[in-house]
PDB file of C-alpha atoms in Angstrom:
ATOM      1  CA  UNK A   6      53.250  13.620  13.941  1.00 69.00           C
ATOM      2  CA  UNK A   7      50.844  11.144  13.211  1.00 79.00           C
ATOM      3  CA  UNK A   8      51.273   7.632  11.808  1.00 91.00           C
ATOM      4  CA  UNK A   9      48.488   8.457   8.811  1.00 96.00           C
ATOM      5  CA  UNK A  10      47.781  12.286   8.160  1.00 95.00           C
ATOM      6  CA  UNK A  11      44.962  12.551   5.510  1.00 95.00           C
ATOM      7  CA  UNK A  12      43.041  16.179   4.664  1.00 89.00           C
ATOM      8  CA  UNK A  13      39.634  15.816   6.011  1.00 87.00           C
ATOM      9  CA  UNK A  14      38.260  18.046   3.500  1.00 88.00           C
ATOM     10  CA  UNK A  15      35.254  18.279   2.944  1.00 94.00           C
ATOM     11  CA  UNK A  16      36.156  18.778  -1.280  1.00 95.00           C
ATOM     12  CA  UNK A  17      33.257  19.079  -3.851  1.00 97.00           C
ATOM     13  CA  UNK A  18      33.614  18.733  -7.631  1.00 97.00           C
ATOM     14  CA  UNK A  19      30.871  18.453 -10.229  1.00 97.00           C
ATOM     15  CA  UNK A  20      29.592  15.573 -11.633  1.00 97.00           C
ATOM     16  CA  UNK A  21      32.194  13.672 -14.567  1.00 97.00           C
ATOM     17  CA  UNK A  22      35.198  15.437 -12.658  1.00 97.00           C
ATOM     18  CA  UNK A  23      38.174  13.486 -12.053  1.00 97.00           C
ATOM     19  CA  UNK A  24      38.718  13.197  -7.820  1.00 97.00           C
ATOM     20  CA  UNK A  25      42.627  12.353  -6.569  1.00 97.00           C
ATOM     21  CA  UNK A  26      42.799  11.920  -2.564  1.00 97.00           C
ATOM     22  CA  UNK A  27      46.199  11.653  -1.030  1.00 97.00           C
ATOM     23  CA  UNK A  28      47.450  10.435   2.182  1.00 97.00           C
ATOM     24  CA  UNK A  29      51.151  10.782   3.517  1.00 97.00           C
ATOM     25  CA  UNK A  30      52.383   8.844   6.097  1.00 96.00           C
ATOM     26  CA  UNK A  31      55.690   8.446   8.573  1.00 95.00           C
ATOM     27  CA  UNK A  32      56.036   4.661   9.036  1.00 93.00           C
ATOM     28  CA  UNK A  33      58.614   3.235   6.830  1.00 92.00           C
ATOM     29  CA  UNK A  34      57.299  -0.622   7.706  1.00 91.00           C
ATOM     30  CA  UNK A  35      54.016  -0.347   5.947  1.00 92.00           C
ATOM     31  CA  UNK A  36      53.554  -2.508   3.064  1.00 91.00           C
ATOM     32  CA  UNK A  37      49.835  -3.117   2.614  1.00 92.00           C
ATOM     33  CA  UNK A  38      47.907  -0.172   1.746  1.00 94.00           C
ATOM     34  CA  UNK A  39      43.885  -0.082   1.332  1.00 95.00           C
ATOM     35  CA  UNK A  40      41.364   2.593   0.199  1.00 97.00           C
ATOM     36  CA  UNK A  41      37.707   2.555   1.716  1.00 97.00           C
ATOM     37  CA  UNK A  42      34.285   3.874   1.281  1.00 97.00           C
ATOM     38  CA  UNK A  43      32.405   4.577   3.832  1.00 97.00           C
ATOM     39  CA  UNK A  44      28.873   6.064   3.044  1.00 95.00           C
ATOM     40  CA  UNK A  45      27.208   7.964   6.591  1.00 90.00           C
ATOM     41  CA  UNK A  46      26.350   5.544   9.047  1.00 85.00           C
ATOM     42  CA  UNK A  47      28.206   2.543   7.472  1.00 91.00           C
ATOM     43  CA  UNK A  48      30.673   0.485   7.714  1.00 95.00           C
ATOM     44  CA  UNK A  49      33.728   1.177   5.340  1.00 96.00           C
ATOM     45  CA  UNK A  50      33.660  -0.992   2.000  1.00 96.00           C
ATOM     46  CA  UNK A  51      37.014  -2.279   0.706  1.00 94.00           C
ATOM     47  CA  UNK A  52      37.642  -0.243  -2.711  1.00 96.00           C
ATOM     48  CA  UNK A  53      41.416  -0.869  -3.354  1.00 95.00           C
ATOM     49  CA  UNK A  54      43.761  -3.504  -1.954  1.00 92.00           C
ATOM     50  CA  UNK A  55      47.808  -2.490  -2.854  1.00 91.00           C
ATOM     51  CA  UNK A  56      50.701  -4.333  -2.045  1.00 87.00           C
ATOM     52  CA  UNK A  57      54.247  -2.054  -1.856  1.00 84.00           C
ATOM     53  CA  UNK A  58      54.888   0.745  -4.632  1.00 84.00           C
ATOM     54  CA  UNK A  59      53.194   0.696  -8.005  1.00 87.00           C
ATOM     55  CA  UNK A  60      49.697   1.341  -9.588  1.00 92.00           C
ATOM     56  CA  UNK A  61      46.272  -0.562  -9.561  1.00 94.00           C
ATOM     57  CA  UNK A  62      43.448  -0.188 -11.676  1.00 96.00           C
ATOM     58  CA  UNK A  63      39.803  -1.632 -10.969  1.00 95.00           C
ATOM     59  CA  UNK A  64      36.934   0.168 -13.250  1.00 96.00           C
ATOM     60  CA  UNK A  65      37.062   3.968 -12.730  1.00 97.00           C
ATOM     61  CA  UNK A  66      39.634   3.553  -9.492  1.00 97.00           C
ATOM     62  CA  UNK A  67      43.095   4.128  -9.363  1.00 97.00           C
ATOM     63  CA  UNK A  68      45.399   3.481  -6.550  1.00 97.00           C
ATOM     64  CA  UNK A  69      49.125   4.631  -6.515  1.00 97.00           C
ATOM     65  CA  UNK A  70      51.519   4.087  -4.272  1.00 96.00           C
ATOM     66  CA  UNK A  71      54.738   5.679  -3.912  1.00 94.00           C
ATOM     67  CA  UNK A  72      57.132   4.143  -1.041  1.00 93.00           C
ATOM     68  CA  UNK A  73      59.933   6.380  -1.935  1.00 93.00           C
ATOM     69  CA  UNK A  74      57.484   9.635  -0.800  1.00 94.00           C
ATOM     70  CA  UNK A  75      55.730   7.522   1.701  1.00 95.00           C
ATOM     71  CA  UNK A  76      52.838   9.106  -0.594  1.00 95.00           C
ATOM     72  CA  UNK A  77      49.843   6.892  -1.366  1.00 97.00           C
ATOM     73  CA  UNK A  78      46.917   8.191  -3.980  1.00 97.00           C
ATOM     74  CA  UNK A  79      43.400   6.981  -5.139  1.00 98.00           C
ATOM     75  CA  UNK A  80      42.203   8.457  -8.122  1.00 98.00           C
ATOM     76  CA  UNK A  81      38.279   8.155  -8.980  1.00 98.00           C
ATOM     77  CA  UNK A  82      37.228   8.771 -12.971  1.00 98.00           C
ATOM     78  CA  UNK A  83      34.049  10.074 -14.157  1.00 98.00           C
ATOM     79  CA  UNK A  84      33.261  10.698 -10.841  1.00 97.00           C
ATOM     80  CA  UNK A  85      29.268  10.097  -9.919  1.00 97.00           C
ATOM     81  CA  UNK A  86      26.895  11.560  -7.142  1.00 97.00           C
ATOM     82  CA  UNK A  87      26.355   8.241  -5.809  1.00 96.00           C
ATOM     83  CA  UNK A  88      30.233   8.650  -5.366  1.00 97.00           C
ATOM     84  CA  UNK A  89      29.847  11.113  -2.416  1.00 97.00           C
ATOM     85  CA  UNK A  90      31.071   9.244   0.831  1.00 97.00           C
ATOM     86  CA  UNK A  91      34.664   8.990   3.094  1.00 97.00           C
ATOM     87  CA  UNK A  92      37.000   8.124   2.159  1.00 98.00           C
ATOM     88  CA  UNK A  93      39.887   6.310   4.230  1.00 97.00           C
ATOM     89  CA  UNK A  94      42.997   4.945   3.507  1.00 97.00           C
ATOM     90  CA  UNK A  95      44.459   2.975   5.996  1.00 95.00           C
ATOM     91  CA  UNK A  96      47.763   0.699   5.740  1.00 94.00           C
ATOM     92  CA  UNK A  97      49.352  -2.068   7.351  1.00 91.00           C
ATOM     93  CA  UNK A  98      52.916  -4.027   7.825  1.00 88.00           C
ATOM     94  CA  UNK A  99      53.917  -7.331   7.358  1.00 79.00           C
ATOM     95  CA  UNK A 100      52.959  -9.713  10.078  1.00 71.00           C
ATOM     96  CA  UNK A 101      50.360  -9.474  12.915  1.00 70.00           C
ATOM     97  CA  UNK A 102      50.627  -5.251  12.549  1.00 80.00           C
ATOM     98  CA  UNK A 103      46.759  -4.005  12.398  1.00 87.00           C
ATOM     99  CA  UNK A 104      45.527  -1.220   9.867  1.00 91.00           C
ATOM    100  CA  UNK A 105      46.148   2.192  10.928  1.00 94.00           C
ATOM    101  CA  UNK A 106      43.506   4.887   9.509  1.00 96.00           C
ATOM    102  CA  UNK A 107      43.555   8.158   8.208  1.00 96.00           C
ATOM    103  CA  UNK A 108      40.997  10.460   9.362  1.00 95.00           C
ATOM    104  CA  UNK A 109      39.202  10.218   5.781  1.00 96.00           C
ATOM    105  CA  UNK A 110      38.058  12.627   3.013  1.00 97.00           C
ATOM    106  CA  UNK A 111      34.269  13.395   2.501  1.00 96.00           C
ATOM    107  CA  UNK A 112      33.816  13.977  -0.894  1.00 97.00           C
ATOM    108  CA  UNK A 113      30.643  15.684  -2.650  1.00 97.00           C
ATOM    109  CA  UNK A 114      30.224  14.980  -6.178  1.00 97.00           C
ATOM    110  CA  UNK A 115      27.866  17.366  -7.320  1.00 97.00           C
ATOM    111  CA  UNK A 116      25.119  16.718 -10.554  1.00 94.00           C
TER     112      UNK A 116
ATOM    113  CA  UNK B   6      27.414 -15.213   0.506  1.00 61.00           C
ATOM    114  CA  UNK B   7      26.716 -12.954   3.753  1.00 81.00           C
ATOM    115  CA  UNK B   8      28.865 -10.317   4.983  1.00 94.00           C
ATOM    116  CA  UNK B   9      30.346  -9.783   8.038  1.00 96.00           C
ATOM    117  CA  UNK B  10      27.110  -8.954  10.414  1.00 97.00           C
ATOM    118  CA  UNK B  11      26.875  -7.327  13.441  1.00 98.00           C
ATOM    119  CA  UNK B  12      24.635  -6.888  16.144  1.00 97.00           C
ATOM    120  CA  UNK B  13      22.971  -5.198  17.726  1.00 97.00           C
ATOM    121  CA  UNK B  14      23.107  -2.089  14.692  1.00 96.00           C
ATOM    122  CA  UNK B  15      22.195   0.918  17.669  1.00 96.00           C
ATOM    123  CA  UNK B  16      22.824   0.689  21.656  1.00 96.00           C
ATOM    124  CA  UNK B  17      21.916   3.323  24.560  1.00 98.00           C
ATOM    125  CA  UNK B  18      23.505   2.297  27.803  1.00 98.00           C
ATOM    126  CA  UNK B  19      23.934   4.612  31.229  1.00 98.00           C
ATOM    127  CA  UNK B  20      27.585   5.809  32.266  1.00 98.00           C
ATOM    128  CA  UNK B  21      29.072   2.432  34.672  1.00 98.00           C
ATOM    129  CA  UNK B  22      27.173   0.028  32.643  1.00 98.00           C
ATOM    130  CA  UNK B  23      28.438  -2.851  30.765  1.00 98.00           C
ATOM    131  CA  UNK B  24      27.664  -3.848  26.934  1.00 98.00           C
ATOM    132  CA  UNK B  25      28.616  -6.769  25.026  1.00 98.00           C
ATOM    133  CA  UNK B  26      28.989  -6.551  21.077  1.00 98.00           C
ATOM    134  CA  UNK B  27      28.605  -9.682  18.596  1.00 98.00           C
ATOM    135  CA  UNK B  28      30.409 -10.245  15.244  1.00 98.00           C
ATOM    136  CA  UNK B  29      30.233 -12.985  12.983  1.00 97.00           C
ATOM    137  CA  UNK B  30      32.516 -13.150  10.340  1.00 96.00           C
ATOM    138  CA  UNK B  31      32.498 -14.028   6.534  1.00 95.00           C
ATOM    139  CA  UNK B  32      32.253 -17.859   5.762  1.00 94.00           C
ATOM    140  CA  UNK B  33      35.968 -18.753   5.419  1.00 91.00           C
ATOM    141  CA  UNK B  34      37.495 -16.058   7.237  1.00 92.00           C
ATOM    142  CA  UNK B  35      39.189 -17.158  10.504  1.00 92.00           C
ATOM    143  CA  UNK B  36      40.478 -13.674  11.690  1.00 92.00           C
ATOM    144  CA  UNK B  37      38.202 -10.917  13.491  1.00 95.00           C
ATOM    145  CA  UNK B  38      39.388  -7.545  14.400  1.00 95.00           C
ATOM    146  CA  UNK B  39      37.980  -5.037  16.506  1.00 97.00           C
ATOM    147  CA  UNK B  40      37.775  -1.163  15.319  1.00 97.00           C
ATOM    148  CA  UNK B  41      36.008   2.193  17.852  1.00 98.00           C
ATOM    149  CA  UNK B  42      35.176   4.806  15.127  1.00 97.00           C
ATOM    150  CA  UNK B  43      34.270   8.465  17.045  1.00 96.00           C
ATOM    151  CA  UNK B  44      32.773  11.007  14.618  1.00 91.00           C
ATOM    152  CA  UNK B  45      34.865  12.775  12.226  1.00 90.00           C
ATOM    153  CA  UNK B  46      37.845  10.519  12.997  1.00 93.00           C
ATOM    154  CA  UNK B  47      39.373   6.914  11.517  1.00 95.00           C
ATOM    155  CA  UNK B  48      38.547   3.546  12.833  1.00 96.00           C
ATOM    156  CA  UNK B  49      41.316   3.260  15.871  1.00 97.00           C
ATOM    157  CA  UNK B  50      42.058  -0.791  16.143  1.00 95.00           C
ATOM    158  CA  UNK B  51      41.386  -2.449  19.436  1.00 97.00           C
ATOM    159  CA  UNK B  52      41.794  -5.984  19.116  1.00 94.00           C
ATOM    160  CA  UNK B  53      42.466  -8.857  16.445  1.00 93.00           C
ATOM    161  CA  UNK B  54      41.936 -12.473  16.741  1.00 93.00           C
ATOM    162  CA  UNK B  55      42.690 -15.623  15.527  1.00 91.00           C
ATOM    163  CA  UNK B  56      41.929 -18.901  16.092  1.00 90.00           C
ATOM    164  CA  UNK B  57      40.753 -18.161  18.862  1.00 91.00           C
ATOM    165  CA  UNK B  58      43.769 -16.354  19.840  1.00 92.00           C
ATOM    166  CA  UNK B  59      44.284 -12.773  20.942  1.00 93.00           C
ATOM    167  CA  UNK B  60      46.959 -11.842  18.366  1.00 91.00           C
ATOM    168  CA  UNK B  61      46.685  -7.963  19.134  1.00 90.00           C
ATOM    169  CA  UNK B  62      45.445  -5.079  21.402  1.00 94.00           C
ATOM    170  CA  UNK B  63      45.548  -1.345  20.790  1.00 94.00           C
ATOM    171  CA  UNK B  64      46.088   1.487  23.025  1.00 94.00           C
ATOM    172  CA  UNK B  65      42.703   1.048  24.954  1.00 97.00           C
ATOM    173  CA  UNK B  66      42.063   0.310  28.518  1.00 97.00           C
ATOM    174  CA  UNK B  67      41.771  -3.520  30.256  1.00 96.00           C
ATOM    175  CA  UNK B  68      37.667  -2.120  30.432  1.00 98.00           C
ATOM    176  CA  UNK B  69      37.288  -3.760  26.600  1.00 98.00           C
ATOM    177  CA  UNK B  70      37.989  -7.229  26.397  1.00 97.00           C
ATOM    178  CA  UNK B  71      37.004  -9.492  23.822  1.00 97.00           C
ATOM    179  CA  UNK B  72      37.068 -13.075  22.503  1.00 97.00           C
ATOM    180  CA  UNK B  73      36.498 -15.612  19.919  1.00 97.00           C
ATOM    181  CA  UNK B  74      34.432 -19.038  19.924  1.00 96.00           C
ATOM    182  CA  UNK B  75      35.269 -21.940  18.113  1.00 95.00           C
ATOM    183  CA  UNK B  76      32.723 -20.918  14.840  1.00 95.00           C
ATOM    184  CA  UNK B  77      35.263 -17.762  14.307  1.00 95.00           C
ATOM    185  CA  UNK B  78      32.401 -15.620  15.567  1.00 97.00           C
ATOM    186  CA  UNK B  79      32.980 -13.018  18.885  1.00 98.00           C
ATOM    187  CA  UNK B  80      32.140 -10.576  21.209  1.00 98.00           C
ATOM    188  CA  UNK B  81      33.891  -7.415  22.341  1.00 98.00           C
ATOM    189  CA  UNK B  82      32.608  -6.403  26.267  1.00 98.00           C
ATOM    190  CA  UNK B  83      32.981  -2.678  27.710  1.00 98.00           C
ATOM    191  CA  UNK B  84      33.162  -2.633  31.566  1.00 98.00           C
ATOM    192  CA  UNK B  85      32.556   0.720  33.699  1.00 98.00           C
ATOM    193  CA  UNK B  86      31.382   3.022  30.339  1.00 98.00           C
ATOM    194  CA  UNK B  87      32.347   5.967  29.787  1.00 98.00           C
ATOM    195  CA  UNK B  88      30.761   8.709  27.723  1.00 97.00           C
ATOM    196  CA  UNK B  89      34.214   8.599  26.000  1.00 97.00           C
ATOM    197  CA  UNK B  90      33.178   5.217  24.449  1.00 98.00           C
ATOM    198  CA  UNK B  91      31.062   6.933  22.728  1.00 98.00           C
ATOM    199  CA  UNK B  92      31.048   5.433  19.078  1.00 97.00           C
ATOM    200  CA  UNK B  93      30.898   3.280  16.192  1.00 97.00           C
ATOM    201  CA  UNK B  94      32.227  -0.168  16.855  1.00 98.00           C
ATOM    202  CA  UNK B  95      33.158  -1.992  13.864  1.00 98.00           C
ATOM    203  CA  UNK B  96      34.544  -5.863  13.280  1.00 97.00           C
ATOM    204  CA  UNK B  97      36.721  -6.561  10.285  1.00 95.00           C
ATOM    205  CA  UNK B  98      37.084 -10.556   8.786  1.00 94.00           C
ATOM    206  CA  UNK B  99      39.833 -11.440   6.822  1.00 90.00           C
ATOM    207  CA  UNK B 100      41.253 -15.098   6.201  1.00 86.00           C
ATOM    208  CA  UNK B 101      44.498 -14.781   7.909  1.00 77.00           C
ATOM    209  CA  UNK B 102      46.034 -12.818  10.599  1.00 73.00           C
ATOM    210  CA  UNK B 103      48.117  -9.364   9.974  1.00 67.00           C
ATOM    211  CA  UNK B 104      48.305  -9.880   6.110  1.00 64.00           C
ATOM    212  CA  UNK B 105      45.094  -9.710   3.011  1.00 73.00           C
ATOM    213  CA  UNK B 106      42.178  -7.380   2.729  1.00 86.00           C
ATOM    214  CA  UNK B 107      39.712  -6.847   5.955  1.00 91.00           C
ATOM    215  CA  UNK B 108      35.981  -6.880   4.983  1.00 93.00           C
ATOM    216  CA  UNK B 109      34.000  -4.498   7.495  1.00 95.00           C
ATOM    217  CA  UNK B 110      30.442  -4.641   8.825  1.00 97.00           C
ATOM    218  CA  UNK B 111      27.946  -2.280   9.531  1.00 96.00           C
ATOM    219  CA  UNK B 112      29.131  -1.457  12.912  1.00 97.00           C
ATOM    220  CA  UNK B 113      27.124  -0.952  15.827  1.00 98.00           C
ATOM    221  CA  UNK B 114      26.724   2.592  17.001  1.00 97.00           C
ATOM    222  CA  UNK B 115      26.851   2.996  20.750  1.00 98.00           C
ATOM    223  CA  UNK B 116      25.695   5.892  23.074  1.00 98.00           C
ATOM    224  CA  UNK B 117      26.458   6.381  26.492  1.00 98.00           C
ATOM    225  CA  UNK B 118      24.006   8.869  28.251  1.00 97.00           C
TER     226      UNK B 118
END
């Protein structure tokens, strides 16, 4: 089983739908948990930064996490064609531990 | 304020050839971690330093080797390539070590023939 598993997709949804990407994950030390963009070619941009359980809002982007599950979500509203990119979660523990990555999501959003 | 920048953005090198790769990081940020993206996949980590210090290694093989200089900037080196290497090499600043957000660059894409 792998540390991050994340569904690689690819999932398409019109334009003004409401996207939720998931990743599970086995390692009960992880604390720090990030979303990224990463349009073809690119590096991945930083999108949400979450520390432990709980919710975070920033503009149409919301990131839950759920410990309990070891169940992490991001949630994009109104979702826009200049949306469509990967997107990886990746997550961290405490101390010198580096991120470990999901495979990522491609996402379509579709005018 | 820049970015974290990379260079150079595209590399061809020949199977048993050596390449070095150059980061510099975000004004303030003292840490710089090393990433190998392969298509379709997550960046796998490879190394992190920090102050100059190695501070981590991943699962790769004593062929990568890195280091830091005393402006926070550095270099990742590949020995003996393989066409297994491959991929997208990315560097990630943050402030500190281990804990806080890491800010990627562009990478630089790598192709072994």
């Amino acid at each position: 089983q792998k540390e991050v598993e994340q569904d690689p997709g690819p999932l398409s949804v019109p334009e003004g739908a409401i996207v939720s990407l998931n990743c599970t994950y086995s390692n009960s030390a992880f604390q720090y948990f990030m979303w990224y963009r990463q349009y073809s070619r690119k590096g991945p941009e930083l999108l949400m930064y979450t520390y432990s359980s709980g919710n975070k809002e920033d503009g149409r982007f919301t990131a839950q996490v759920d410990k309990s599950s070891k169940y992490i979500s991001l949630f994009i509203r109104d979702s826009q064609p200049s949306d469509s990119a990967t997107y990886l979660c990746a997550m961290s523990g405490s101390g010198n531990t580096p991120l470990v990555f999901g495979k990522g999501t491609r996402l379509s959003v579709i005018a | 304020d820049a970015g974290v920048t990379q260079s150079p953005t595209h590399l061809i090198k020949t199977r048993g050839q050596q390449v070095t790769l150059r980061c510099s990081p975000i004004s303030g940020h003292k840490s710089v971690s090393w990433y190998q993206q392969v298509l379709g996949q997550g960046p796998q980590f490879i190394f992190q330093y920090y102050e100059k210090e190695e501070r981590g290694r991943g699962n790769f093989p004593d062929r990568f080797s890195a280091r830091q200089f005393p402006n926070y900037s550095s270099e990742l080196n590949v020995n003996a390539l393989l066409l297994g290497d491959s991929a997208l090499y990315l560097c990630a600043s943050s402030v500190l070590a281990g804990v806080g957000e890491q800010y990627f660059g562009p990478g630089t894409r790598l192709t072994v023939t």
